[in-house]
C-alpha cells in the first residue's frame, strides 16, 4: 500500500488518511464514493469532488464507487443517470462498483423499524408546516410533537401501513427521536421517511414511502464499506446526524465524514437548480451548451479531461470556501491545447485577395507543420492558388501607428507561404472594399526577400480550396463575477455570451476535421468541431478559449 508521502500537494484529507493507515484503521483500506443525485447534469464543481474521490482511491490502491443518491424520484431521471456515467468515464475514471441508494431501500426500511423498536423513531401526524413551526429557531429550542410519545406498537403499525399505502401523501412522516432542544437544528427530530406516490426510475411503484437524504446517505456509505465519506462544507452541521444514525442502527462499519470547500467559479454558477432553470427556460441551448459549466458543456466546447483534472488539482483542497477565477480554468485548457492542438488556418471575416502575377490555374500543395514545436505531430497540405482569402482585420486602408499587417503598397507574409504586396484596393459603388489586387514574390517561399525582413505574418486560405464554416465564439455566460449574489441571476446573463460567425472559411484539411481533435486556428483561438451540429454536412466549430495573445501582439 502506498503511503502517499511523495504525492505533490499534500492536503488535509491525505493527512487524515495517512494517519488512519498508520493506525491501521479500517484494516488499512481506503474506500471512497462519488454520490451524485441524478437530478441534473454534472458541473465543474462535481468534477472537483470526482477528482478528489477517485483520485484518493487510486493513490491509495483503494476503491471508489459511483453511487446514485436516488431518493427524490420526482426530480430524477434516466437521462441524468446516463449523462453522469458518461461524464465520469469521460473524465477518465472507472468506478469500482455502480451503486444506488435505491439498492438499499429494503435495508433502510428494516433499520427504520429497528429504530422504532428501540424507541428512537416515531410516526408524526403534524403537517410539514407545523413541523417547521415546532422546530424552533437557532436561539429558541423546538417544541415536541404530541405524537412523540406514541407507543412503539402504534409506531410499528403506522409505519408498516405507511409502506402499505394506506395513507395520503404528507399525512404522516417518520421522524428520528433525538433532541428538540439541540443547538443543532438537524438534530431536532429530523424526518427520515415521507409518503410520496411517485414513480421511481428503478424501483417503479414498489414504494410509496421514500427515505430522506441524511438518513439514507450515511447508511448507504456504511453498506458499501466506505472508509472516508468526503463531502462539501454545507454538510458539516449534518455530521452529528450522520454519526447518530450509524451509531443507533449499529451498521457493521462507521465511515468518517470529512468536509471540504465546494468549488465556486467566478462568472458562472454551480448549482444544479439554477443550471436546470437556464436549460428549461432556454437561456442556453441545453445542458451541453458550450457556455454551461457542465462537464457536457465543457466537453462540447472542446475542453479536455486532462485540463479539467489539472484544474481540480491546481485549485487545491481546503476547508475555506473561496472564489476561483475563471482565468485558472482557462489557463489549464490553454496549457493543454498549446501543447497538443493541431494548428490550422481559418478566416473569420474573409477579404478576397487576387494575386495578379500568379498563374491562372496553378495550385501549389504547400507542406505545413501541424505544430511548430512538435515535428512528431506531422505535416499537412495547404493548397495555394491565385485567389486567397485573408482576414478583413488584417488589412487597413488607414493603418494605425505600428500596424504590421497589410496596407496599400505594403508587404506581408502569408503564413507558410509567400510574401505578397498590395497594389490596389477595389471598392464597390458604396465604397466598401471588396477585394485587394496583390502580387507575390516567387522567391519568398520559406525565406525573406533579399535584404529585407517582412515583419507581419497573417493567416489565409485558398478561396477555391477552403470550406465554408460557421464559427461560434463563446464568452462568459455572466457579466459579473458572482452571479449568485444578484437578486436574480438571470438579470446578469451576458448578452454577448455567444457570437455566431456564419461566413467563415476554413482550410482544405478541415473538411475532414475530426470531432475528437482540438485545433488552434492560427492567431484566432482554440476550436473544435461541433459533432452534433456538423452532422448534416455543415462545418461548425466551437471556440474553446481565446489565445493568450491578442491579435495586436502579432
Ligand atoms: P448542486 O448544489 O449543484 O445541486 P449537489 O450537492 O446538490 O450540487 P449532488 O449530486 O448531491 O449535487 O453532488 C454530488 C457530490 O458532489 C456531493 O458529494 C457534493 O458535495 C459534490 N459537489 C457538488 N457541488 C460541488 C462543488 N461546487 N464543489 C465540490 N463538490 C461539489
Ligand atoms: Mg446534494
mmCIF file of C-alpha atoms in Angstrom, residues 92-463:
data_model
loop_
_atom_site.group_PDB
_atom_site.id
_atom_site.type_symbol
_atom_site.label_atom_id
_atom_site.label_comp_id
_atom_site.label_asym_id
_atom_site.label_seq_id
_atom_site.Cartn_x
_atom_site.Cartn_y
_atom_site.Cartn_z
ATOM 1 C CA UNK A 92 -11.003 9.325 -17.059
ATOM 2 C CA UNK A 93 -12.290 7.495 -14.007
ATOM 3 C CA UNK A 94 -13.550 3.975 -13.550
ATOM 4 C CA UNK A 95 -15.836 3.169 -10.672
ATOM 5 C CA UNK A 96 -15.271 0.029 -8.638
ATOM 6 C CA UNK A 97 -18.987 -0.545 -8.219
ATOM 7 C CA UNK A 98 -22.048 1.146 -9.599
ATOM 8 C CA UNK A 99 -24.445 1.578 -6.680
ATOM 9 C CA UNK A 100 -27.776 3.193 -5.977
ATOM 10 C CA UNK A 101 -29.299 4.313 -2.722
ATOM 11 C CA UNK A 102 -32.403 2.547 -4.028
ATOM 12 C CA UNK A 103 -30.473 -0.755 -3.814
ATOM 13 C CA UNK A 104 -30.765 -0.306 -0.062
ATOM 14 C CA UNK A 105 -34.441 0.603 0.235
ATOM 15 C CA UNK A 106 -35.328 -2.678 1.941
ATOM 16 C CA UNK A 107 -32.399 -2.440 4.347
ATOM 17 C CA UNK A 108 -33.163 1.214 5.049
ATOM 18 C CA UNK A 109 -36.722 0.232 5.891
ATOM 19 C CA UNK A 110 -35.538 -2.515 8.241
ATOM 20 C CA UNK A 111 -33.202 -0.130 10.013
ATOM 21 C CA UNK A 112 -36.082 2.315 10.449
ATOM 22 C CA UNK A 113 -38.179 -0.441 12.008
ATOM 23 C CA UNK A 114 -35.255 -1.156 14.290
ATOM 24 C CA UNK A 115 -35.088 2.493 15.357
ATOM 25 C CA UNK A 116 -38.805 2.395 16.154
ATOM 26 C CA UNK A 117 -38.337 -0.746 18.216
ATOM 27 C CA UNK A 118 -35.512 0.955 20.083
ATOM 28 C CA UNK A 119 -37.862 3.848 20.857
ATOM 29 C CA UNK A 120 -35.781 6.152 18.625
ATOM 30 C CA UNK A 121 -38.231 6.927 15.860
ATOM 31 C CA UNK A 122 -41.900 7.833 15.757
ATOM 32 C CA UNK A 123 -44.638 8.416 13.252
ATOM 33 C CA UNK A 124 -45.743 12.020 13.324
ATOM 34 C CA UNK A 125 -49.033 13.386 12.027
ATOM 35 C CA UNK A 126 -48.046 17.046 12.159
ATOM 36 C CA UNK A 127 -48.193 18.763 8.792
ATOM 37 C CA UNK A 128 -44.993 19.962 7.132
ATOM 38 C CA UNK A 129 -45.910 23.482 8.163
ATOM 39 C CA UNK A 130 -46.486 22.514 11.779
ATOM 40 C CA UNK A 131 -43.237 20.602 11.893
ATOM 41 C CA UNK A 132 -41.443 23.713 10.705
ATOM 42 C CA UNK A 133 -43.165 25.844 13.331
ATOM 43 C CA UNK A 134 -42.391 23.326 16.091
ATOM 44 C CA UNK A 135 -38.746 23.208 15.108
ATOM 45 C CA UNK A 136 -37.855 26.427 16.925
ATOM 46 C CA UNK A 137 -35.033 28.703 15.825
ATOM 47 C CA UNK A 138 -31.301 28.982 16.285
ATOM 48 C CA UNK A 139 -31.927 30.846 19.535
ATOM 49 C CA UNK A 140 -35.029 29.017 20.769
ATOM 50 C CA UNK A 141 -35.453 25.319 21.389
ATOM 51 C CA UNK A 142 -38.073 23.417 19.429
ATOM 52 C CA UNK A 143 -41.324 22.065 20.782
ATOM 53 C CA UNK A 144 -42.061 18.370 21.000
ATOM 54 C CA UNK A 145 -44.745 16.988 18.773
ATOM 55 C CA UNK A 146 -47.748 15.470 20.590
ATOM 56 C CA UNK A 147 -47.018 12.263 18.648
ATOM 57 C CA UNK A 148 -43.528 11.993 20.094
ATOM 58 C CA UNK A 149 -44.841 9.821 22.914
ATOM 59 C CA UNK A 150 -46.720 7.405 20.658
ATOM 60 C CA UNK A 151 -46.138 3.816 21.729
ATOM 61 C CA UNK A 152 -43.688 1.569 19.936
ATOM 62 C CA UNK A 153 -46.511 -0.789 18.918
ATOM 63 C CA UNK A 154 -48.528 2.011 17.412
ATOM 64 C CA UNK A 155 -45.482 3.403 15.592
ATOM 65 C CA UNK A 156 -44.679 -0.011 14.144
ATOM 66 C CA UNK A 157 -48.231 -0.431 12.974
ATOM 67 C CA UNK A 158 -48.448 3.032 11.413
ATOM 68 C CA UNK A 159 -45.067 2.791 9.703
ATOM 69 C CA UNK A 160 -45.972 -0.555 8.215
ATOM 70 C CA UNK A 161 -49.239 0.932 6.968
ATOM 71 C CA UNK A 162 -47.385 3.937 5.558
ATOM 72 C CA UNK A 163 -45.439 1.475 3.451
ATOM 73 C CA UNK A 164 -48.583 -0.397 2.515
ATOM 74 C CA UNK A 165 -50.037 2.750 1.022
ATOM 75 C CA UNK A 166 -52.901 3.267 3.450
ATOM 76 C CA UNK A 167 -52.281 6.988 3.894
ATOM 77 C CA UNK A 168 -52.223 10.040 1.696
ATOM 78 C CA UNK A 169 -49.003 11.774 0.709
ATOM 79 C CA UNK A 170 -47.883 14.009 3.534
ATOM 80 C CA UNK A 171 -50.305 12.559 6.066
ATOM 81 C CA UNK A 172 -47.524 11.111 8.201
ATOM 82 C CA UNK A 173 -43.763 11.206 8.408
ATOM 83 C CA UNK A 174 -41.364 9.042 10.318
ATOM 84 C CA UNK A 175 -39.032 11.086 12.492
ATOM 85 C CA UNK A 176 -35.927 10.201 14.423
ATOM 86 C CA UNK A 177 -36.410 10.877 18.130
ATOM 87 C CA UNK A 178 -33.297 12.782 19.071
ATOM 88 C CA UNK A 179 -33.494 16.129 20.830
ATOM 89 C CA UNK A 180 -35.893 19.010 20.149
ATOM 90 C CA UNK A 181 -33.683 21.306 22.227
ATOM 91 C CA UNK A 182 -30.442 20.537 20.423
ATOM 92 C CA UNK A 183 -28.486 23.627 19.409
ATOM 93 C CA UNK A 184 -28.029 21.836 16.070
ATOM 94 C CA UNK A 185 -31.301 22.150 14.180
ATOM 95 C CA UNK A 186 -30.553 18.988 12.206
ATOM 96 C CA UNK A 187 -30.841 17.022 15.436
ATOM 97 C CA UNK A 188 -34.346 18.278 16.280
ATOM 98 C CA UNK A 189 -36.148 15.081 15.382
ATOM 99 C CA UNK A 190 -35.389 15.129 11.653
ATOM 100 C CA UNK A 191 -37.829 13.417 9.283
ATOM 101 C CA UNK A 192 -36.378 10.175 7.956
ATOM 102 C CA UNK A 193 -39.282 8.870 5.820
ATOM 103 C CA UNK A 194 -42.061 10.587 3.952
ATOM 104 C CA UNK A 195 -45.011 9.369 1.919
ATOM 105 C CA UNK A 196 -44.680 10.216 -1.790
ATOM 106 C CA UNK A 197 -46.541 8.465 -4.538
ATOM 107 C CA UNK A 198 -44.049 8.996 -7.318
ATOM 108 C CA UNK A 199 -42.796 6.510 -9.848
ATOM 109 C CA UNK A 200 -39.126 5.758 -9.272
ATOM 110 C CA UNK A 201 -36.894 5.224 -12.297
ATOM 111 C CA UNK A 202 -35.500 1.999 -10.784
ATOM 112 C CA UNK A 203 -37.968 0.690 -8.253
ATOM 113 C CA UNK A 204 -41.057 1.694 -10.192
ATOM 114 C CA UNK A 205 -44.119 1.769 -7.948
ATOM 115 C CA UNK A 206 -42.752 -0.632 -5.341
ATOM 116 C CA UNK A 207 -42.539 2.118 -2.786
ATOM 117 C CA UNK A 208 -44.773 4.965 -1.765
ATOM 118 C CA UNK A 209 -42.507 5.983 1.087
ATOM 119 C CA UNK A 210 -39.019 7.288 0.458
ATOM 120 C CA UNK A 211 -36.160 7.765 2.931
ATOM 121 C CA UNK A 212 -34.678 11.232 3.425
ATOM 122 C CA UNK A 213 -31.197 12.176 2.295
ATOM 123 C CA UNK A 214 -29.487 12.445 5.684
ATOM 124 C CA UNK A 215 -30.796 9.087 6.804
ATOM 125 C CA UNK A 216 -30.018 7.386 3.505
ATOM 126 C CA UNK A 217 -26.592 8.740 2.824
ATOM 127 C CA UNK A 218 -24.794 7.523 5.922
ATOM 128 C CA UNK A 219 -26.365 4.064 5.751
ATOM 129 C CA UNK A 220 -25.500 3.759 2.052
ATOM 130 C CA UNK A 221 -21.909 4.670 2.898
ATOM 131 C CA UNK A 222 -21.831 2.034 5.607
ATOM 132 C CA UNK A 223 -23.404 -0.634 3.370
ATOM 133 C CA UNK A 224 -20.625 -0.129 0.859
ATOM 134 C CA UNK A 225 -17.861 -0.171 3.433
ATOM 135 C CA UNK A 226 -16.857 3.400 2.630
ATOM 136 C CA UNK A 227 -13.978 4.443 4.873
ATOM 137 C CA UNK A 228 -13.827 8.167 4.127
ATOM 138 C CA UNK A 229 -17.031 9.918 3.155
ATOM 139 C CA UNK A 230 -15.894 13.147 1.540
ATOM 140 C CA UNK A 231 -18.464 15.877 1.120
ATOM 141 C CA UNK A 232 -18.770 19.634 0.906
ATOM 142 C CA UNK A 233 -18.797 22.026 3.849
ATOM 143 C CA UNK A 234 -22.545 22.560 3.977
ATOM 144 C CA UNK A 235 -22.803 19.051 5.408
ATOM 145 C CA UNK A 236 -20.658 19.870 8.415
ATOM 146 C CA UNK A 237 -23.764 20.553 10.519
ATOM 147 C CA UNK A 238 -25.234 17.272 9.351
ATOM 148 C CA UNK A 239 -22.301 15.226 10.611
ATOM 149 C CA UNK A 240 -23.759 14.713 14.114
ATOM 150 C CA UNK A 241 -26.854 13.229 12.480
ATOM 151 C CA UNK A 242 -24.721 11.096 10.165
ATOM 152 C CA UNK A 243 -22.944 9.696 13.195
ATOM 153 C CA UNK A 244 -26.102 9.359 15.289
ATOM 154 C CA UNK A 245 -27.894 7.237 12.688
ATOM 155 C CA UNK A 246 -24.928 4.899 12.210
ATOM 156 C CA UNK A 247 -24.362 4.561 15.950
ATOM 157 C CA UNK A 248 -28.008 3.815 16.663
ATOM 158 C CA UNK A 249 -28.762 1.386 13.844
ATOM 159 C CA UNK A 250 -25.360 -0.224 14.522
ATOM 160 C CA UNK A 251 -24.107 -0.709 10.992
ATOM 161 C CA UNK A 252 -21.161 -3.086 10.589
ATOM 162 C CA UNK A 253 -18.830 -0.169 9.878
ATOM 163 C CA UNK A 254 -18.860 3.533 10.563
ATOM 164 C CA UNK A 255 -17.400 5.704 7.783
ATOM 165 C CA UNK A 256 -15.817 9.003 8.674
ATOM 166 C CA UNK A 257 -17.409 12.071 7.109
ATOM 167 C CA UNK A 258 -14.865 14.720 6.122
ATOM 168 C CA UNK A 259 -15.911 18.063 4.656
ATOM 169 C CA UNK A 260 -14.065 20.235 2.150
ATOM 170 C CA UNK A 261 -14.814 23.567 0.484
ATOM 171 C CA UNK A 262 -17.002 23.464 -2.583
ATOM 172 C CA UNK A 263 -15.765 24.934 -5.808
ATOM 173 C CA UNK A 264 -17.138 28.343 -6.669
ATOM 174 C CA UNK A 265 -16.026 29.660 -10.008
ATOM 175 C CA UNK A 266 -16.275 33.309 -10.998
ATOM 176 C CA UNK A 267 -18.563 34.367 -13.868
ATOM 177 C CA UNK A 268 -20.540 31.184 -13.604
ATOM 178 C CA UNK A 269 -22.844 29.251 -11.315
ATOM 179 C CA UNK A 270 -22.546 25.755 -9.927
ATOM 180 C CA UNK A 271 -25.984 24.980 -8.670
ATOM 181 C CA UNK A 272 -27.937 22.275 -10.411
ATOM 182 C CA UNK A 273 -31.171 24.037 -9.641
ATOM 183 C CA UNK A 274 -30.076 27.226 -11.390
ATOM 184 C CA UNK A 275 -28.422 25.379 -14.255
ATOM 185 C CA UNK A 276 -31.665 23.497 -14.697
ATOM 186 C CA UNK A 277 -33.512 26.815 -14.848
ATOM 187 C CA UNK A 278 -31.140 28.093 -17.558
ATOM 188 C CA UNK A 279 -31.902 24.999 -19.612
ATOM 189 C CA UNK A 280 -35.658 24.806 -19.002
ATOM 190 C CA UNK A 281 -36.212 28.499 -19.703
ATOM 191 C CA UNK A 282 -33.979 28.249 -22.780
ATOM 192 C CA UNK A 283 -31.456 30.885 -21.790
ATOM 193 C CA UNK A 284 -28.940 28.393 -23.191
ATOM 194 C CA UNK A 285 -29.271 25.628 -25.761
ATOM 195 C CA UNK A 286 -29.385 22.648 -23.435
ATOM 196 C CA UNK A 287 -27.246 21.137 -20.701
ATOM 197 C CA UNK A 288 -24.368 20.716 -23.123
ATOM 198 C CA UNK A 289 -24.377 24.282 -24.394
ATOM 199 C CA UNK A 290 -20.668 25.184 -24.534
ATOM 200 C CA UNK A 291 -21.293 28.177 -22.270
ATOM 201 C CA UNK A 292 -22.549 25.947 -19.486
ATOM 202 C CA UNK A 293 -20.137 24.973 -16.692
ATOM 203 C CA UNK A 294 -21.394 21.410 -17.027
ATOM 204 C CA UNK A 295 -18.975 18.646 -17.949
ATOM 205 C CA UNK A 296 -21.089 18.063 -21.064
ATOM 206 C CA UNK A 297 -20.874 21.753 -21.952
ATOM 207 C CA UNK A 298 -17.145 21.918 -21.365
ATOM 208 C CA UNK A 299 -16.676 18.788 -23.463
ATOM 209 C CA UNK A 300 -18.683 20.259 -26.316
ATOM 210 C CA UNK A 301 -16.686 23.472 -26.056
ATOM 211 C CA UNK A 302 -13.527 21.433 -26.587
ATOM 212 C CA UNK A 303 -12.180 21.136 -23.056
ATOM 213 C CA UNK A 304 -10.118 18.039 -22.440
ATOM 214 C CA UNK A 305 -10.420 15.693 -19.458
ATOM 215 C CA UNK A 306 -6.762 16.380 -18.779
ATOM 216 C CA UNK A 307 -7.303 20.130 -18.476
ATOM 217 C CA UNK A 308 -10.224 19.663 -16.102
ATOM 218 C CA UNK A 309 -8.275 17.217 -13.933
ATOM 219 C CA UNK A 310 -5.345 19.595 -13.929
ATOM 220 C CA UNK A 311 -7.662 22.406 -12.858
ATOM 221 C CA UNK A 312 -9.048 20.346 -9.981
ATOM 222 C CA UNK A 313 -5.525 19.579 -8.811
ATOM 223 C CA UNK A 314 -4.420 23.194 -9.078
ATOM 224 C CA UNK A 315 -7.257 24.740 -7.080
ATOM 225 C CA UNK A 316 -6.313 22.596 -4.107
ATOM 226 C CA UNK A 317 -8.377 21.408 -1.224
ATOM 227 C CA UNK A 318 -9.228 23.462 1.824
ATOM 228 C CA UNK A 319 -11.875 23.961 4.443
ATOM 229 C CA UNK A 320 -12.451 27.581 3.439
ATOM 230 C CA UNK A 321 -14.965 28.498 0.770
ATOM 231 C CA UNK A 322 -13.452 30.880 -1.757
ATOM 232 C CA UNK A 323 -13.936 32.007 -5.327
ATOM 233 C CA UNK A 324 -11.703 30.703 -8.070
ATOM 234 C CA UNK A 325 -11.007 32.957 -11.024
ATOM 235 C CA UNK A 326 -12.192 31.803 -14.424
ATOM 236 C CA UNK A 327 -8.654 32.538 -15.589
ATOM 237 C CA UNK A 328 -7.425 29.453 -13.746
ATOM 238 C CA UNK A 329 -9.656 27.163 -15.781
ATOM 239 C CA UNK A 330 -8.736 28.983 -18.975
ATOM 240 C CA UNK A 331 -5.059 28.694 -18.114
ATOM 241 C CA UNK A 332 -5.377 24.927 -17.736
ATOM 242 C CA UNK A 333 -7.056 24.414 -21.080
ATOM 243 C CA UNK A 334 -4.607 26.715 -22.865
ATOM 244 C CA UNK A 335 -1.684 24.818 -21.387
ATOM 245 C CA UNK A 336 -3.035 21.579 -22.759
ATOM 246 C CA UNK A 337 -4.101 22.914 -26.138
ATOM 247 C CA UNK A 338 -0.974 24.934 -26.738
ATOM 248 C CA UNK A 339 0.900 21.686 -26.349
ATOM 249 C CA UNK A 340 -1.491 19.349 -28.126
ATOM 250 C CA UNK A 341 -3.821 21.139 -30.527
ATOM 251 C CA UNK A 342 -3.216 20.815 -34.250
ATOM 252 C CA UNK A 343 -2.545 24.099 -35.993
ATOM 253 C CA UNK A 344 -4.816 25.107 -38.830
ATOM 254 C CA UNK A 345 -5.999 28.226 -40.602
ATOM 255 C CA UNK A 346 -9.464 29.712 -40.619
ATOM 256 C CA UNK A 347 -10.573 33.110 -41.811
ATOM 257 C CA UNK A 348 -13.431 34.570 -39.793
ATOM 258 C CA UNK A 349 -14.300 37.548 -41.957
ATOM 259 C CA UNK A 350 -12.872 36.912 -45.397
ATOM 260 C CA UNK A 351 -11.444 39.550 -47.704
ATOM 261 C CA UNK A 352 -10.612 38.454 -51.244
ATOM 262 C CA UNK A 353 -7.026 38.822 -52.394
ATOM 263 C CA UNK A 354 -6.234 38.304 -56.069
ATOM 264 C CA UNK A 355 -2.582 37.694 -56.835
ATOM 265 C CA UNK A 356 -2.237 39.145 -60.294
ATOM 266 C CA UNK A 357 1.159 37.743 -61.147
ATOM 267 C CA UNK A 358 0.294 34.184 -60.043
ATOM 268 C CA UNK A 359 -0.511 31.807 -62.932
ATOM 269 C CA UNK A 360 -4.238 31.396 -63.511
ATOM 270 C CA UNK A 361 -4.788 27.691 -62.906
ATOM 271 C CA UNK A 362 -1.757 26.880 -60.825
ATOM 272 C CA UNK A 363 -2.120 25.204 -57.436
ATOM 273 C CA UNK A 364 0.803 24.573 -55.137
ATOM 274 C CA UNK A 365 0.451 21.986 -52.409
ATOM 275 C CA UNK A 366 2.381 23.591 -49.566
ATOM 276 C CA UNK A 367 3.505 21.434 -46.713
ATOM 277 C CA UNK A 368 2.909 22.993 -43.312
ATOM 278 C CA UNK A 369 3.645 21.583 -39.842
ATOM 279 C CA UNK A 370 0.759 20.741 -37.599
ATOM 280 C CA UNK A 371 2.661 22.073 -34.596
ATOM 281 C CA UNK A 372 5.613 24.441 -34.782
ATOM 282 C CA UNK A 373 7.475 22.840 -31.853
ATOM 283 C CA UNK A 374 6.414 19.239 -32.327
ATOM 284 C CA UNK A 375 7.525 17.671 -35.597
ATOM 285 C CA UNK A 376 6.106 14.356 -34.386
ATOM 286 C CA UNK A 377 2.645 15.806 -34.893
ATOM 287 C CA UNK A 378 3.293 15.699 -38.604
ATOM 288 C CA UNK A 379 2.516 17.959 -41.519
ATOM 289 C CA UNK A 380 -0.449 18.681 -43.696
ATOM 290 C CA UNK A 381 -1.001 20.003 -47.174
ATOM 291 C CA UNK A 382 -2.284 23.530 -47.607
ATOM 292 C CA UNK A 383 -3.130 24.381 -51.203
ATOM 293 C CA UNK A 384 -2.117 27.815 -52.509
ATOM 294 C CA UNK A 385 -3.685 29.422 -55.566
ATOM 295 C CA UNK A 386 -4.296 32.704 -57.336
ATOM 296 C CA UNK A 387 -7.149 33.850 -55.095
ATOM 297 C CA UNK A 388 -6.752 33.692 -51.351
ATOM 298 C CA UNK A 389 -8.894 34.964 -48.506
ATOM 299 C CA UNK A 390 -7.440 36.909 -45.625
ATOM 300 C CA UNK A 391 -8.990 38.387 -42.506
ATOM 301 C CA UNK A 392 -10.653 41.756 -43.118
ATOM 302 C CA UNK A 393 -8.919 42.982 -39.985
ATOM 303 C CA UNK A 394 -5.540 42.137 -41.449
ATOM 304 C CA UNK A 395 -5.801 44.908 -43.985
ATOM 305 C CA UNK A 396 -6.036 48.599 -43.109
ATOM 306 C CA UNK A 397 -6.698 51.369 -45.547
ATOM 307 C CA UNK A 398 -5.727 53.885 -42.898
ATOM 308 C CA UNK A 399 -3.329 51.962 -40.683
ATOM 309 C CA UNK A 400 -2.956 52.864 -37.013
ATOM 310 C CA UNK A 401 0.607 53.528 -35.800
ATOM 311 C CA UNK A 402 2.929 50.475 -35.731
ATOM 312 C CA UNK A 403 0.491 48.433 -37.837
ATOM 313 C CA UNK A 404 2.422 45.420 -39.115
ATOM 314 C CA UNK A 405 -0.145 43.806 -41.342
ATOM 315 C CA UNK A 406 -1.197 44.567 -44.896
ATOM 316 C CA UNK A 407 -1.565 48.148 -46.181
ATOM 317 C CA UNK A 408 -1.733 49.554 -49.668
ATOM 318 C CA UNK A 409 1.772 49.446 -51.104
ATOM 319 C CA UNK A 410 2.959 47.313 -48.175
ATOM 320 C CA UNK A 411 4.062 43.716 -47.801
ATOM 321 C CA UNK A 412 3.049 40.910 -45.538
ATOM 322 C CA UNK A 413 3.832 37.201 -45.326
ATOM 323 C CA UNK A 414 1.062 34.685 -45.794
ATOM 324 C CA UNK A 415 1.866 32.116 -43.122
ATOM 325 C CA UNK A 416 3.705 29.101 -44.501
ATOM 326 C CA UNK A 417 3.654 30.673 -47.948
ATOM 327 C CA UNK A 418 4.833 33.713 -49.911
ATOM 328 C CA UNK A 419 5.263 37.400 -49.256
ATOM 329 C CA UNK A 420 2.608 39.420 -51.044
ATOM 330 C CA UNK A 421 2.356 43.115 -51.771
ATOM 331 C CA UNK A 422 -0.877 45.073 -52.059
ATOM 332 C CA UNK A 423 -1.017 47.172 -55.210
ATOM 333 C CA UNK A 424 -4.626 48.251 -55.386
ATOM 334 C CA UNK A 425 -7.819 48.407 -53.393
ATOM 335 C CA UNK A 426 -11.018 47.532 -55.236
ATOM 336 C CA UNK A 427 -14.232 49.056 -53.915
ATOM 337 C CA UNK A 428 -17.898 48.688 -54.752
ATOM 338 C CA UNK A 429 -20.246 51.563 -55.599
ATOM 339 C CA UNK A 430 -20.813 52.225 -51.875
ATOM 340 C CA UNK A 431 -17.116 52.495 -51.163
ATOM 341 C CA UNK A 432 -16.776 49.129 -49.406
ATOM 342 C CA UNK A 433 -13.572 47.264 -50.002
ATOM 343 C CA UNK A 434 -14.433 44.125 -51.981
ATOM 344 C CA UNK A 435 -11.008 42.853 -52.932
ATOM 345 C CA UNK A 436 -7.323 43.600 -52.987
ATOM 346 C CA UNK A 437 -5.128 43.262 -56.044
ATOM 347 C CA UNK A 438 -1.753 41.982 -54.978
ATOM 348 C CA UNK A 439 1.433 40.499 -56.367
ATOM 349 C CA UNK A 440 3.595 37.814 -54.871
ATOM 350 C CA UNK A 441 7.326 37.398 -54.758
ATOM 351 C CA UNK A 442 8.140 33.863 -56.002
ATOM 352 C CA UNK A 443 11.485 33.915 -54.175
ATOM 353 C CA UNK A 444 9.996 34.194 -50.723
ATOM 354 C CA UNK A 445 8.658 30.702 -50.030
ATOM 355 C CA UNK A 446 10.160 29.911 -46.634
ATOM 356 C CA UNK A 447 12.675 32.769 -46.774
ATOM 357 C CA UNK A 448 12.803 36.522 -46.567
ATOM 358 C CA UNK A 449 13.219 38.625 -49.680
ATOM 359 C CA UNK A 450 16.749 39.804 -50.478
ATOM 360 C CA UNK A 451 17.962 42.398 -47.987
ATOM 361 C CA UNK A 452 14.583 42.907 -46.267
ATOM 362 C CA UNK A 453 12.671 41.383 -43.436
ATOM 363 C CA UNK A 454 8.899 41.271 -43.668
ATOM 364 C CA UNK A 455 7.572 41.586 -40.151
ATOM 365 C CA UNK A 456 3.865 40.924 -40.497
ATOM 366 C CA UNK A 457 2.600 37.358 -40.852
ATOM 367 C CA UNK A 458 -1.090 36.737 -41.454
ATOM 368 C CA UNK A 459 -3.208 33.650 -41.947
ATOM 369 C CA UNK A 460 -5.134 32.894 -45.118
ATOM 370 C CA UNK A 461 -6.940 30.183 -47.045
ATOM 371 C CA UNK A 462 -7.201 29.458 -50.746
ATOM 372 C CA UNK A 463 -10.612 30.609 -51.926
#
